[in-house]
Each structure stands twice: as C-alpha cells, then as structure tokens.
C-alpha cells in the first residue's frame, strides 16, 4: 500500500512539473532528419481472424504500437500517439492495461527525456483514427494537425458515445482538444511536410477513408516508409489478405499496390508499424535513426 502511494506521488510529481522545468534540456534542431521510435505499447491476446488469417498462418498475432517523433532542421512532427492516454498513469498503476492493450510507460516522459514537450512539436499527424493510434492526440492540440478530410469528418461525426472498439474511430475524448487546432486539411492528397521531399505524407486510403502513410528520406538509414495500418502483419503482403473491418477493401488493395511500387522505385524500407518481430528489434528513443 505504502509502495503504491509512493508510486502515485511520483507520477503526480512527474505530471505536475512545469513545462519550463521539463524543457531544461531542450533539444537543438539537428542538421539532418532524425527519426525517434517511442514505445507506445503492445497488443496481445488477439488472433488473426479479423485480418483474414487462419490459425498457424501468422508467425505471431501480437503487435507493437510505436509512436514516432520526426525531427527536421525546420521543425518536428509526432506520428501516431499510442493506445492508452498518459492520463491513465495518474492512477499510479504500471503497466496500464485496457483490453488487449498494454502500455509500460507514458509518452510525454519519453519525449521529455530527449528534450521535447508538446509545445516543441510543430505538427501532429495520425496514420488514421483508430483507437490504438490516437490516445494522446489531444496533448498536441497546440501543434498544427495534418489530417485527411475523410478521417477528420469521421472523427467529428455524430456517433454512439460507447463506440470505442478497435474497428471504429477512437474514443471521442482523445480528439476533443483538436477540434479547434490549427489544421492543415488534406483532401485525398500527398503532402511534403517541410517542402524538401524528406518527410512526405502519402494518402493511402482504405483501412479508413483518410488513412495515410509516411515517407522519410533519412541520410544514413536510407528511405523508410511507415505504413500506418496499411498492413498489420508482414503475412498480409505474402498472403494478400485484407482486414474484414477495413472501410473500403478495394481501396486498401489499390493503396497497397501503389505503396509497394513506390517502395520499390525509391528503394525504401517498408516498416509495418505493428510488426512485432521486426519492430521489437528497432532502436528506441533516446537512440534514433538518421
Ligand atoms: Zn493499429
């Protein structure tokens, strides 16, 4: 009991540190593009049924759910924001669990450890509106939100308040603070974020109406394509399976064909964000890819 109280006090202390203090070792803009992978949790105890797989076809049905911080000489962008909000950690319970989701550590302390607070984040972009990608989106309400019209319309559409499951739009509370955010609305189009071709949002609809992927041109690592949930498992490429709950499966197939061609032409690595096996081997912040 005493131990729990101490843990709770520590979390409250952490959450109440003034922004200026958290900013004590604010990061300098780097000379070239950086990609930080942040640990935003995992999804376990699921099977591949809804993704169209039979038992034994998947190496593992477990998934990881990373968040990514992109740091460009001219600004920063957070790409996806996790599956359980940081506010849940105020209970003092670690790890946090919600259904199939498990998160060991909140997002903001991971950003603070590399010198960033939400005030330092120029852009917020979400691959799509599903609950496992958006839990901390409202923490970045002061950033410019880059979002496809198809997803933004669905996020703020009237819907049952109890609709929180994986196949649907994330909990409305996760987006509440974004309604009046400075917003760069994309109408089914790609977007070159910093204007130099190194950080490009690719419109890849199907999984959701406004699903997007992210192309990064890293100097040493080479080009990387973060595919959001265009795929969840590498076996979706080999078996050509498309999740049954996709908004538009034909669109998914077209987006996949376009991205597979794009990746080949640009000699890019395809990073399936939920890929447990490949993802577990990647460098986690404070390490980074450049
Ligand atoms: Zn997902």
XYZ file of N, CA, C and O in Angstrom, residues 108-183:
304
model
N 4.687 11.322 -22.784
C 5.355 12.615 -22.569
C 6.716 12.496 -21.876
O 7.652 13.189 -22.270
N 6.865 11.629 -20.864
C 8.209 11.490 -20.269
C 9.251 10.977 -21.271
O 10.429 11.330 -21.172
N 8.807 10.167 -22.235
C 9.750 9.701 -23.267
C 10.202 10.869 -24.145
O 11.355 10.954 -24.544
N 9.255 11.769 -24.451
C 9.614 12.962 -25.231
C 10.518 13.888 -24.415
O 11.510 14.412 -24.912
N 10.158 14.071 -23.128
C 10.947 14.966 -22.257
C 12.386 14.472 -22.148
O 13.327 15.271 -22.127
N 12.560 13.145 -22.121
C 13.910 12.576 -21.973
C 14.812 12.906 -23.161
O 16.033 12.884 -23.039
N 14.218 13.212 -24.317
C 15.036 13.599 -25.473
C 14.903 15.101 -25.764
O 15.333 15.582 -26.807
N 14.303 15.834 -24.818
C 14.323 17.295 -24.900
C 13.119 17.951 -25.534
O 13.199 19.106 -25.952
N 11.985 17.254 -25.584
C 10.801 17.829 -26.236
C 9.573 17.804 -25.330
O 9.350 16.830 -24.608
N 8.809 18.885 -25.397
C 7.481 18.937 -24.782
C 6.477 19.121 -25.927
O 6.882 19.448 -27.049
N 5.184 18.943 -25.662
C 4.212 19.167 -26.747
C 4.359 20.555 -27.393
O 4.109 20.701 -28.592
N 4.789 21.554 -26.615
C 4.943 22.901 -27.167
C 6.029 22.953 -28.245
O 6.061 23.879 -29.065
N 6.922 21.972 -28.245
C 8.009 21.931 -29.235
C 7.629 21.172 -30.501
O 8.446 21.046 -31.410
N 6.421 20.623 -30.534
C 6.035 19.779 -31.669
C 5.264 20.620 -32.688
O 4.163 21.098 -32.414
N 5.866 20.806 -33.858
C 5.270 21.668 -34.881
C 3.997 21.050 -35.463
O 2.988 21.727 -35.632
N 4.080 19.752 -35.786
C 2.956 19.089 -36.463
C 2.543 17.814 -35.739
O 3.387 17.065 -35.239
N 1.247 17.581 -35.719
C 0.676 16.299 -35.296
C 0.099 15.630 -36.539
O -0.646 16.266 -37.294
N 0.473 14.375 -36.776
C -0.182 13.611 -37.846
C -0.442 12.202 -37.322
O 0.397 11.613 -36.645
N -1.633 11.693 -37.622
C -2.026 10.346 -37.211
C -2.162 9.512 -38.486
O -2.701 10.012 -39.479
N -1.688 8.284 -38.459
C -1.840 7.456 -39.662
C -3.327 7.299 -39.975
O -3.727 7.303 -41.132
N -4.150 7.178 -38.907
C -5.599 7.058 -39.079
C -6.272 7.149 -37.715
O -5.598 7.224 -36.690
N -7.607 7.115 -37.706
C -8.354 7.461 -36.491
C -8.572 6.321 -35.498
O -9.215 6.504 -34.476
N -8.098 5.122 -35.758
C -8.372 4.011 -34.830
C -7.746 4.245 -33.453
O -6.698 4.881 -33.321
N -8.422 3.640 -32.452
C -8.089 3.904 -31.054
C -6.666 3.573 -30.643
O -6.137 4.171 -29.698
N -6.015 2.641 -31.333
C -4.655 2.260 -30.935
C -3.586 3.187 -31.501
O -2.392 2.937 -31.338
N -4.013 4.299 -32.154
C -3.046 5.242 -32.743
C -3.228 6.668 -32.237
O -2.444 7.545 -32.595
N -4.237 6.900 -31.435
C -4.683 8.283 -31.221
C -4.845 8.691 -29.755
O -5.284 9.807 -29.473
N -4.484 7.817 -28.810
C -4.874 8.042 -27.411
C -4.365 9.366 -26.834
O -5.018 9.966 -25.992
N -3.189 9.818 -27.289
C -2.638 11.063 -26.744
C -2.730 12.228 -27.724
O -2.040 13.243 -27.555
N -3.595 12.108 -28.724
C -3.664 13.150 -29.757
C -3.945 14.526 -29.172
O -3.330 15.527 -29.566
N -4.832 14.590 -28.180
C -5.225 15.894 -27.626
C -4.080 16.596 -26.894
O -4.149 17.810 -26.672
N -3.044 15.855 -26.516
C -1.887 16.500 -25.869
C -1.166 17.423 -26.847
O -0.371 18.260 -26.443
N -1.445 17.244 -28.153
C -0.735 18.017 -29.174
C -1.673 19.021 -29.859
O -1.509 19.342 -31.033
N -2.624 19.523 -29.085
C -3.609 20.467 -29.629
C -2.979 21.793 -30.042
O -3.560 22.537 -30.832
N -1.784 22.108 -29.525
C -1.150 23.372 -29.919
C -0.283 23.210 -31.164
O 0.247 24.188 -31.689
N -0.140 21.979 -31.644
C 0.583 21.733 -32.899
C -0.385 21.927 -34.063
O -1.594 21.962 -33.870
N 0.163 22.041 -35.270
C -0.701 22.057 -36.454
C -1.028 20.619 -36.823
O -0.130 19.797 -36.995
N -2.320 20.326 -36.899
C -2.780 18.959 -37.164
C -2.891 18.747 -38.669
O -3.642 19.456 -39.339
N -2.113 17.804 -39.186
C -2.180 17.476 -40.615
C -3.059 16.241 -40.754
O -2.691 15.155 -40.302
N -4.218 16.412 -41.359
C -5.205 15.313 -41.383
C -5.949 15.304 -42.713
O -6.222 16.354 -43.302
N -6.243 14.092 -43.181
C -7.055 13.951 -44.394
C -8.515 14.239 -44.037
O -9.002 13.835 -42.977
N -9.210 14.895 -44.969
C -10.609 15.267 -44.731
C -11.463 14.041 -44.374
O -12.308 14.102 -43.476
N -11.234 12.918 -45.058
C -12.029 11.704 -44.820
C -11.973 11.236 -43.377
O -12.984 10.809 -42.808
N -10.798 11.299 -42.770
C -10.683 10.881 -41.375
C -11.215 11.951 -40.425
O -11.900 11.638 -39.447
N -10.914 13.229 -40.718
C -11.383 14.281 -39.798
C -12.912 14.323 -39.749
O -13.503 14.451 -38.669
N -13.557 14.183 -40.901
C -15.024 14.182 -40.938
C -15.582 13.051 -40.075
O -16.543 13.238 -39.328
N -14.964 11.864 -40.166
C -15.453 10.713 -39.383
C -15.217 10.930 -37.892
O -16.050 10.564 -37.054
N -14.087 11.546 -37.562
C -13.748 11.780 -36.148
C -14.805 12.652 -35.471
O -15.218 12.381 -34.341
N -15.256 13.693 -36.162
C -16.185 14.627 -35.532
C -17.646 14.398 -35.940
O -18.512 15.212 -35.631
N -17.913 13.280 -36.620
C -19.300 12.953 -36.976
C -20.062 12.523 -35.723
O -19.476 12.027 -34.766
N -21.381 12.692 -35.745
C -22.225 12.207 -34.655
C -22.151 10.691 -34.627
O -22.251 10.051 -35.656
N -21.942 10.108 -33.452
C -21.882 8.644 -33.353
C -22.169 8.223 -31.921
O -22.091 9.048 -31.008
N -22.474 6.938 -31.720
C -22.741 6.494 -30.346
C -21.516 6.722 -29.469
O -20.393 6.445 -29.895
N -21.741 7.242 -28.271
C -20.607 7.578 -27.401
C -19.901 6.341 -26.868
O -18.805 6.424 -26.368
N -20.557 5.159 -26.972
C -19.912 3.947 -26.462
C -19.083 3.224 -27.529
O -18.600 2.135 -27.321
N -18.931 3.857 -28.693
C -18.195 3.211 -29.775
C -16.696 3.430 -29.584
O -16.132 4.425 -29.979
N -16.055 2.490 -28.918
C -14.633 2.654 -28.612
C -13.796 1.474 -29.104
O -12.634 1.366 -28.805
N -14.412 0.568 -29.814
C -13.681 -0.669 -30.137
C -12.670 -0.462 -31.267
O -12.722 0.518 -31.998
N -11.761 -1.433 -31.390
C -10.622 -1.322 -32.297
C -11.024 -1.005 -33.739
O -10.334 -0.279 -34.429
N -12.145 -1.542 -34.211
C -12.534 -1.338 -35.597
C -13.064 0.053 -35.902
O -13.177 0.423 -37.057
N -13.394 0.818 -34.870
C -14.033 2.109 -35.088
C -13.121 3.294 -34.800
O -11.932 3.154 -34.564
N -13.715 4.467 -34.835
C -12.984 5.683 -34.505
C -12.635 5.643 -33.013
O -13.435 5.175 -32.207
N -11.450 6.106 -32.659
C -11.041 6.118 -31.257
C -11.997 6.938 -30.397
O -12.802 7.718 -30.899
N -11.903 6.728 -29.093
C -12.708 7.443 -28.100
C -12.765 8.945 -28.425
O -11.724 9.578 -28.587
N -13.979 9.510 -28.529
C -14.092 10.944 -28.862
C -13.254 11.844 -27.955
O -12.757 12.887 -28.401
N -13.076 11.424 -26.695
C -12.290 12.238 -25.755
C -10.855 12.419 -26.248
O -10.207 13.425 -25.957
N -10.351 11.435 -27.009
C -8.959 11.516 -27.492
C -8.758 12.654 -28.495
O -7.646 13.101 -28.716
N -9.854 13.090 -29.123
C -9.757 14.121 -30.160
C -10.324 15.467 -29.721
O -10.251 16.440 -30.464
N -10.924 15.489 -28.517
C -11.721 16.659 -28.107
C -10.957 17.967 -28.284
O -11.506 18.945 -28.799
N -9.693 17.987 -27.874
C -8.937 19.247 -27.900
C -8.495 19.639 -29.308
O -7.969 20.732 -29.522
N -8.681 18.742 -30.287
C -8.192 19.024 -31.647
C -9.191 19.791 -32.499
O -8.852 20.281 -33.571
N -10.427 19.881 -32.007
C -11.491 20.462 -32.831
C -11.129 21.880 -33.302
O -11.417 22.255 -34.431
N -10.467 22.626 -32.420
C -10.113 23.999 -32.777
C -8.615 24.165 -33.029
O -8.110 25.284 -33.060
N -7.904 23.048 -33.194
C -6.473 23.131 -33.505
C -6.267 23.778 -34.858
O -7.109 23.668 -35.747
N -5.107 24.442 -35.001
C -4.713 24.875 -36.335
C -4.599 23.598 -37.170
O -3.906 22.656 -36.762
N -5.301 23.551 -38.291
C -5.409 22.296 -39.044
C -5.018 22.494 -40.496
O -5.438 23.456 -41.136
